Amino acid sequence: NYAAANAFLDALAHHRHTHHQPATSLAWGWWGQNSEMTQHLGDADLQRIDRLGILAFTAQEGMELFDVALGAKDPVLAPAKFDFEAMRAQLEPGHMPLMFRGLLRVARPSAHGGKDGASRLMEDLAAMSAEEREGTLLDLVLRDAAAVLGFAEGDELGPETVLFDIGYDSLTAVELRNRLSALTGLRIPPGFVFEYPTPQLIVEELCALMDGTSTAAA
């Protein structure tokens, strides 16, 4: 498969460099053109790529990056184009992927600053009855679950909709988990959406996390 082939090429480039032989392996970013690997992508997939801060570069930009890569000393490089502001917006506080730590600078929240949106939401939810809290969270979950797939409104989904039956995959599941974590400020496990694959189940577990009654491991 593609992953195994790419890993072999990266290892081969490293091996040749250790023996003072020329080799360069390039992990290309998003060219923005249809290919065998991208022809299956729909509008929702392309919108998700944009939200993640992965920008398409033109053929000219790609060839310029190719020339730069050939002149570099590193055996493995990743020619790519990013929107760092969009990437920062997707980051869960305190959980920056290792490969981006040298690229992104995320300011630490001030201890003297005002309350953020998650804190205000949690205070509002804490003041509600159990029924009101569940209804409010369900509206928020439906909204974000629909937005991840590129739907305009949460009305496209219902409380019992199985997300993986309507187009969710591992990437969209992680994006929804990150959205919910940023929205609530809760430490939500990485496989959250796989364990609770409907909006109703997600809401019930969010309530359990808020109450401290969840058995899920963070």
PDB file of C-alpha atoms in Angstrom:
ATOM      1  CA  ASN A   1       0.000   0.000   0.000  1.00  0.00           C
ATOM      2  CA  TYR A   2       0.917   3.669  -0.216  1.00  0.00           C
ATOM      3  CA  ALA A   3       1.994   3.974   3.446  1.00  0.00           C
ATOM      4  CA  ALA A   4       4.343   1.001   3.255  1.00  0.00           C
ATOM      5  CA  ALA A   5       5.845   2.164  -0.042  1.00  0.00           C
ATOM      6  CA  ASN A   6       6.415   5.675   1.279  1.00  0.00           C
ATOM      7  CA  ALA A   7       7.997   4.363   4.487  1.00  0.00           C
ATOM      8  CA  PHE A   8      10.376   2.236   2.405  1.00  0.00           C
ATOM      9  CA  LEU A   9      11.402   5.218   0.282  1.00  0.00           C
ATOM     10  CA  ASP A  10      12.046   7.345   3.379  1.00  0.00           C
ATOM     11  CA  ALA A  11      14.163   4.573   4.912  1.00  0.00           C
ATOM     12  CA  LEU A  12      16.053   4.068   1.642  1.00  0.00           C
ATOM     13  CA  ALA A  13      16.885   7.776   1.438  1.00  0.00           C
ATOM     14  CA  HIS A  14      18.200   7.737   5.023  1.00  0.00           C
ATOM     15  CA  HIS A  15      20.215   4.565   4.309  1.00  0.00           C
ATOM     16  CA  ARG A  16      21.844   6.024   1.202  1.00  0.00           C
ATOM     17  CA  HIS A  17      22.732   9.236   3.020  1.00  0.00           C
ATOM     18  CA  THR A  18      24.496   7.296   5.760  1.00  0.00           C
ATOM     19  CA  HIS A  19      26.635   5.765   2.987  1.00  0.00           C
ATOM     20  CA  HIS A  20      27.263   9.165   1.368  1.00  0.00           C
ATOM     21  CA  GLN A  21      25.080   8.353  -1.629  1.00  0.00           C
ATOM     22  CA  PRO A  22      22.530  10.774  -3.125  1.00  0.00           C
ATOM     23  CA  ALA A  23      18.842  10.278  -2.396  1.00  0.00           C
ATOM     24  CA  THR A  24      15.904  12.505  -1.502  1.00  0.00           C
ATOM     25  CA  SER A  25      12.437  11.331  -0.461  1.00  0.00           C
ATOM     26  CA  LEU A  26       9.661  13.922  -0.603  1.00  0.00           C
ATOM     27  CA  ALA A  27       6.421  13.633   1.368  1.00  0.00           C
ATOM     28  CA  TRP A  28       4.379  15.930  -0.850  1.00  0.00           C
ATOM     29  CA  GLY A  29       1.642  18.134   0.504  1.00  0.00           C
ATOM     30  CA  TRP A  30      -1.583  19.024  -1.287  1.00  0.00           C
ATOM     31  CA  TRP A  31      -1.089  19.784  -4.991  1.00  0.00           C
ATOM     32  CA  GLY A  32      -4.763  20.643  -5.416  1.00  0.00           C
ATOM     33  CA  GLN A  33      -5.086  18.561  -8.573  1.00  0.00           C
ATOM     34  CA  ASN A  34      -6.987  15.356  -9.208  1.00  0.00           C
ATOM     35  CA  SER A  35      -4.920  12.190  -9.035  1.00  0.00           C
ATOM     36  CA  GLU A  36      -5.406   8.514  -8.285  1.00  0.00           C
ATOM     37  CA  MET A  37      -4.974   9.261  -4.592  1.00  0.00           C
ATOM     38  CA  THR A  38      -7.345  12.261  -4.472  1.00  0.00           C
ATOM     39  CA  GLN A  39     -10.005  11.584  -7.111  1.00  0.00           C
ATOM     40  CA  HIS A  40     -12.364  10.164  -4.463  1.00  0.00           C
ATOM     41  CA  LEU A  41     -12.418  13.418  -2.468  1.00  0.00           C
ATOM     42  CA  GLY A  42     -15.731  15.270  -2.434  1.00  0.00           C
ATOM     43  CA  ASP A  43     -16.600  18.856  -1.512  1.00  0.00           C
ATOM     44  CA  ALA A  44     -16.873  17.986   2.184  1.00  0.00           C
ATOM     45  CA  ASP A  45     -13.408  16.402   2.116  1.00  0.00           C
ATOM     46  CA  LEU A  46     -11.919  19.471   0.442  1.00  0.00           C
ATOM     47  CA  GLN A  47     -13.583  21.760   2.970  1.00  0.00           C
ATOM     48  CA  ARG A  48     -12.139  19.663   5.786  1.00  0.00           C
ATOM     49  CA  ILE A  49      -8.654  19.952   4.281  1.00  0.00           C
ATOM     50  CA  ASP A  50      -9.077  23.739   4.189  1.00  0.00           C
ATOM     51  CA  ARG A  51     -10.223  23.815   7.815  1.00  0.00           C
ATOM     52  CA  LEU A  52      -7.160  21.838   8.844  1.00  0.00           C
ATOM     53  CA  GLY A  53      -4.973  24.559   7.332  1.00  0.00           C
ATOM     54  CA  ILE A  54      -3.580  22.419   4.509  1.00  0.00           C
ATOM     55  CA  LEU A  55      -3.349  24.636   1.438  1.00  0.00           C
ATOM     56  CA  ALA A  56      -3.076  23.563  -2.183  1.00  0.00           C
ATOM     57  CA  PHE A  57      -0.064  24.779  -4.106  1.00  0.00           C
ATOM     58  CA  THR A  58       0.122  25.331  -7.837  1.00  0.00           C
ATOM     59  CA  ALA A  59       2.211  23.280 -10.245  1.00  0.00           C
ATOM     60  CA  GLN A  60       4.704  26.133 -10.424  1.00  0.00           C
ATOM     61  CA  GLU A  61       4.987  26.309  -6.648  1.00  0.00           C
ATOM     62  CA  GLY A  62       5.419  22.537  -6.532  1.00  0.00           C
ATOM     63  CA  MET A  63       8.279  22.616  -9.022  1.00  0.00           C
ATOM     64  CA  GLU A  64       9.941  25.443  -7.096  1.00  0.00           C
ATOM     65  CA  LEU A  65       9.695  23.364  -3.916  1.00  0.00           C
ATOM     66  CA  PHE A  66      11.166  20.430  -5.834  1.00  0.00           C
ATOM     67  CA  ASP A  67      14.193  22.500  -6.832  1.00  0.00           C
ATOM     68  CA  VAL A  68      14.684  23.679  -3.253  1.00  0.00           C
ATOM     69  CA  ALA A  69      14.417  20.104  -1.952  1.00  0.00           C
ATOM     70  CA  LEU A  70      17.071  18.843  -4.366  1.00  0.00           C
ATOM     71  CA  GLY A  71      19.482  21.430  -2.995  1.00  0.00           C
ATOM     72  CA  ALA A  72      18.808  20.567   0.645  1.00  0.00           C
ATOM     73  CA  LYS A  73      20.995  18.283   2.751  1.00  0.00           C
ATOM     74  CA  ASP A  74      18.163  16.396   4.458  1.00  0.00           C
ATOM     75  CA  PRO A  75      17.272  12.973   3.032  1.00  0.00           C
ATOM     76  CA  VAL A  76      13.533  13.272   3.790  1.00  0.00           C
ATOM     77  CA  LEU A  77      11.517  16.470   3.381  1.00  0.00           C
ATOM     78  CA  ALA A  78       7.834  17.428   3.307  1.00  0.00           C
ATOM     79  CA  PRO A  79       7.153  20.110   0.676  1.00  0.00           C
ATOM     80  CA  ALA A  80       3.811  21.548   1.784  1.00  0.00           C
ATOM     81  CA  LYS A  81       1.869  24.767   2.220  1.00  0.00           C
ATOM     82  CA  PHE A  82      -0.011  25.594   5.418  1.00  0.00           C
ATOM     83  CA  ASP A  83      -2.369  28.184   6.850  1.00  0.00           C
ATOM     84  CA  PHE A  84      -0.931  28.453  10.361  1.00  0.00           C
ATOM     85  CA  GLU A  85      -3.844  30.469  11.732  1.00  0.00           C
ATOM     86  CA  ALA A  86      -6.298  27.797  10.626  1.00  0.00           C
ATOM     87  CA  MET A  87      -4.057  25.125  12.125  1.00  0.00           C
ATOM     88  CA  ARG A  88      -3.904  26.936  15.461  1.00  0.00           C
ATOM     89  CA  ALA A  89      -7.693  27.129  15.508  1.00  0.00           C
ATOM     90  CA  GLN A  90      -7.859  23.322  15.255  1.00  0.00           C
ATOM     91  CA  LEU A  91      -5.367  22.619  18.018  1.00  0.00           C
ATOM     92  CA  GLU A  92      -6.568  21.309  21.332  1.00  0.00           C
ATOM     93  CA  PRO A  93      -4.824  23.323  24.080  1.00  0.00           C
ATOM     94  CA  GLY A  94      -1.710  21.524  25.297  1.00  0.00           C
ATOM     95  CA  HIS A  95      -1.883  18.849  22.588  1.00  0.00           C
ATOM     96  CA  MET A  96       0.171  20.042  19.641  1.00  0.00           C
ATOM     97  CA  PRO A  97       1.312  17.261  17.259  1.00  0.00           C
ATOM     98  CA  LEU A  98       5.060  16.706  17.552  1.00  0.00           C
ATOM     99  CA  MET A  99       5.741  17.362  13.865  1.00  0.00           C
ATOM    100  CA  PHE A 100       4.269  20.893  14.119  1.00  0.00           C
ATOM    101  CA  ARG A 101       5.986  22.041  17.312  1.00  0.00           C
ATOM    102  CA  GLY A 102       8.788  23.728  15.387  1.00  0.00           C
ATOM    103  CA  LEU A 103       6.345  25.511  13.076  1.00  0.00           C
ATOM    104  CA  LEU A 104       3.505  26.726  15.275  1.00  0.00           C
ATOM    105  CA  ARG A 105       3.733  29.105  18.168  1.00  0.00           C
ATOM    106  CA  VAL A 106       0.686  28.930  20.416  1.00  0.00           C
ATOM    107  CA  ALA A 107       0.435  31.488  23.182  1.00  0.00           C
ATOM    108  CA  ARG A 108      -0.203  30.138  26.647  1.00  0.00           C
ATOM    109  CA  PRO A 109      -3.421  31.371  28.208  1.00  0.00           C
ATOM    110  CA  SER A 110      -2.941  34.118  30.760  1.00  0.00           C
ATOM    111  CA  ALA A 111      -3.729  33.237  34.358  1.00  0.00           C
ATOM    112  CA  HIS A 112      -5.232  36.700  34.762  1.00  0.00           C
ATOM    113  CA  GLY A 113      -7.280  36.698  31.583  1.00  0.00           C
ATOM    114  CA  GLY A 114     -11.056  36.549  31.385  1.00  0.00           C
ATOM    115  CA  LYS A 115     -13.064  33.404  31.106  1.00  0.00           C
ATOM    116  CA  ASP A 116     -12.969  31.701  27.748  1.00  0.00           C
ATOM    117  CA  GLY A 117     -15.979  30.405  25.871  1.00  0.00           C
ATOM    118  CA  ALA A 118     -15.609  26.867  27.242  1.00  0.00           C
ATOM    119  CA  SER A 119     -15.588  28.109  30.836  1.00  0.00           C
ATOM    120  CA  ARG A 120     -18.674  30.229  30.274  1.00  0.00           C
ATOM    121  CA  LEU A 121     -20.484  27.371  28.577  1.00  0.00           C
ATOM    122  CA  MET A 122     -19.666  24.989  31.412  1.00  0.00           C
ATOM    123  CA  GLU A 123     -20.959  27.490  33.963  1.00  0.00           C
ATOM    124  CA  ASP A 124     -24.163  27.909  31.981  1.00  0.00           C
ATOM    125  CA  LEU A 125     -24.610  24.142  31.686  1.00  0.00           C
ATOM    126  CA  ALA A 126     -23.947  23.631  35.390  1.00  0.00           C
ATOM    127  CA  ALA A 127     -26.797  26.020  36.218  1.00  0.00           C
ATOM    128  CA  MET A 128     -29.281  24.108  34.057  1.00  0.00           C
ATOM    129  CA  SER A 129     -31.501  21.206  34.927  1.00  0.00           C
ATOM    130  CA  ALA A 130     -30.419  17.804  33.599  1.00  0.00           C
ATOM    131  CA  GLU A 131     -33.048  17.993  30.835  1.00  0.00           C
ATOM    132  CA  GLU A 132     -32.028  21.517  29.781  1.00  0.00           C
ATOM    133  CA  ARG A 133     -28.345  20.594  29.800  1.00  0.00           C
ATOM    134  CA  GLU A 134     -28.931  17.563  27.598  1.00  0.00           C
ATOM    135  CA  GLY A 135     -31.023  19.587  25.150  1.00  0.00           C
ATOM    136  CA  THR A 136     -28.426  22.357  24.900  1.00  0.00           C
ATOM    137  CA  LEU A 137     -25.574  19.909  24.403  1.00  0.00           C
ATOM    138  CA  LEU A 138     -27.547  17.989  21.791  1.00  0.00           C
ATOM    139  CA  ASP A 139     -28.060  21.166  19.754  1.00  0.00           C
ATOM    140  CA  LEU A 140     -24.332  21.921  19.939  1.00  0.00           C
ATOM    141  CA  VAL A 141     -23.288  18.378  19.043  1.00  0.00           C
ATOM    142  CA  LEU A 142     -25.690  18.235  16.088  1.00  0.00           C
ATOM    143  CA  ARG A 143     -24.376  21.581  14.857  1.00  0.00           C
ATOM    144  CA  ASP A 144     -20.713  20.585  15.019  1.00  0.00           C
ATOM    145  CA  ALA A 145     -21.290  17.044  13.742  1.00  0.00           C
ATOM    146  CA  ALA A 146     -23.031  18.495  10.673  1.00  0.00           C
ATOM    147  CA  ALA A 147     -20.374  21.181  10.156  1.00  0.00           C
ATOM    148  CA  VAL A 148     -17.588  18.593  10.054  1.00  0.00           C
ATOM    149  CA  LEU A 149     -19.266  16.986   7.031  1.00  0.00           C
ATOM    150  CA  GLY A 150     -19.904  20.338   5.393  1.00  0.00           C
ATOM    151  CA  PHE A 151     -23.645  20.429   6.102  1.00  0.00           C
ATOM    152  CA  ALA A 152     -25.059  23.896   6.659  1.00  0.00           C
ATOM    153  CA  GLU A 153     -27.366  22.958   9.530  1.00  0.00           C
ATOM    154  CA  GLY A 154     -27.585  20.355  12.271  1.00  0.00           C
ATOM    155  CA  ASP A 155     -31.090  19.514  11.004  1.00  0.00           C
ATOM    156  CA  GLU A 156     -29.414  17.139   8.541  1.00  0.00           C
ATOM    157  CA  LEU A 157     -28.750  14.818  11.493  1.00  0.00           C
ATOM    158  CA  GLY A 158     -30.892  13.328  14.231  1.00  0.00           C
ATOM    159  CA  PRO A 159     -30.043  12.244  17.786  1.00  0.00           C
ATOM    160  CA  GLU A 160     -29.862   8.580  16.748  1.00  0.00           C
ATOM    161  CA  THR A 161     -27.966   9.123  13.488  1.00  0.00           C
ATOM    162  CA  VAL A 162     -24.965   6.788  13.300  1.00  0.00           C
ATOM    163  CA  LEU A 163     -22.239   9.155  12.187  1.00  0.00           C
ATOM    164  CA  PHE A 164     -20.227   6.500  10.369  1.00  0.00           C
ATOM    165  CA  ASP A 165     -23.301   5.670   8.267  1.00  0.00           C
ATOM    166  CA  ILE A 166     -23.396   9.188   6.815  1.00  0.00           C
ATOM    167  CA  GLY A 167     -19.751   9.655   5.863  1.00  0.00           C
ATOM    168  CA  TYR A 168     -17.691   9.868   9.041  1.00  0.00           C
ATOM    169  CA  ASP A 169     -14.238   8.278   9.040  1.00  0.00           C
ATOM    170  CA  SER A 170     -11.218   8.346  11.346  1.00  0.00           C
ATOM    171  CA  LEU A 171     -10.230  11.897  10.351  1.00  0.00           C
ATOM    172  CA  THR A 172     -13.690  13.408  10.735  1.00  0.00           C
ATOM    173  CA  ALA A 173     -14.141  11.546  14.023  1.00  0.00           C
ATOM    174  CA  VAL A 174     -10.975  13.146  15.373  1.00  0.00           C
ATOM    175  CA  GLU A 175     -12.061  16.559  14.102  1.00  0.00           C
ATOM    176  CA  LEU A 176     -15.411  16.267  15.889  1.00  0.00           C
ATOM    177  CA  ARG A 177     -13.684  15.111  19.065  1.00  0.00           C
ATOM    178  CA  ASN A 178     -11.346  18.125  18.885  1.00  0.00           C
ATOM    179  CA  ARG A 179     -14.277  20.481  18.316  1.00  0.00           C
ATOM    180  CA  LEU A 180     -16.149  19.105  21.313  1.00  0.00           C
ATOM    181  CA  SER A 181     -13.047  19.275  23.486  1.00  0.00           C
ATOM    182  CA  ALA A 182     -12.463  22.919  22.554  1.00  0.00           C
ATOM    183  CA  LEU A 183     -16.163  23.709  22.985  1.00  0.00           C
ATOM    184  CA  THR A 184     -16.456  22.243  26.477  1.00  0.00           C
ATOM    185  CA  GLY A 185     -12.917  22.303  27.811  1.00  0.00           C
ATOM    186  CA  LEU A 186     -13.294  18.616  28.730  1.00  0.00           C
ATOM    187  CA  ARG A 187     -10.476  16.100  28.303  1.00  0.00           C
ATOM    188  CA  ILE A 188     -12.102  13.797  25.783  1.00  0.00           C
ATOM    189  CA  PRO A 189     -10.433  10.474  24.848  1.00  0.00           C
ATOM    190  CA  PRO A 190      -9.084  10.194  21.262  1.00  0.00           C
ATOM    191  CA  GLY A 191     -11.473   7.348  20.314  1.00  0.00           C
ATOM    192  CA  PHE A 192     -14.499   9.126  21.747  1.00  0.00           C
ATOM    193  CA  VAL A 193     -16.641   9.213  18.593  1.00  0.00           C
ATOM    194  CA  PHE A 194     -15.911   5.555  17.822  1.00  0.00           C
ATOM    195  CA  GLU A 195     -17.191   4.564  21.268  1.00  0.00           C
ATOM    196  CA  TYR A 196     -20.203   6.898  21.115  1.00  0.00           C
ATOM    197  CA  PRO A 197     -21.132   7.065  17.409  1.00  0.00           C
ATOM    198  CA  THR A 198     -24.477   8.900  17.629  1.00  0.00           C
ATOM    199  CA  PRO A 199     -25.171  12.472  18.795  1.00  0.00           C
ATOM    200  CA  GLN A 200     -27.371  11.160  21.622  1.00  0.00           C
ATOM    201  CA  LEU A 201     -24.663   8.822  22.919  1.00  0.00           C
ATOM    202  CA  ILE A 202     -22.113  11.629  22.660  1.00  0.00           C
ATOM    203  CA  VAL A 203     -24.332  13.940  24.711  1.00  0.00           C
ATOM    204  CA  GLU A 204     -24.925  11.311  27.377  1.00  0.00           C
ATOM    205  CA  GLU A 205     -21.200  10.713  27.746  1.00  0.00           C
ATOM    206  CA  LEU A 206     -20.426  14.459  27.802  1.00  0.00           C
ATOM    207  CA  CYS A 207     -22.905  14.801  30.661  1.00  0.00           C
ATOM    208  CA  ALA A 208     -21.203  11.902  32.439  1.00  0.00           C
ATOM    209  CA  LEU A 209     -17.805  13.547  31.968  1.00  0.00           C
ATOM    210  CA  MET A 210     -19.160  16.788  33.393  1.00  0.00           C
ATOM    211  CA  ASP A 211     -20.647  14.978  36.403  1.00  0.00           C
ATOM    212  CA  GLY A 212     -17.529  12.916  36.988  1.00  0.00           C
ATOM    213  CA  THR A 213     -19.455   9.678  36.533  1.00  0.00           C
ATOM    214  CA  SER A 214     -17.827   8.615  33.251  1.00  0.00           C
ATOM    215  CA  THR A 215     -15.748   5.463  33.188  1.00  0.00           C
ATOM    216  CA  ALA A 216     -13.925   6.575  30.001  1.00  0.00           C
ATOM    217  CA  ALA A 217     -10.174   6.982  30.339  1.00  0.00           C
ATOM    218  CA  ALA A 218      -8.810  10.368  29.241  1.00  0.00           C
TER     219      ALA A 218
END
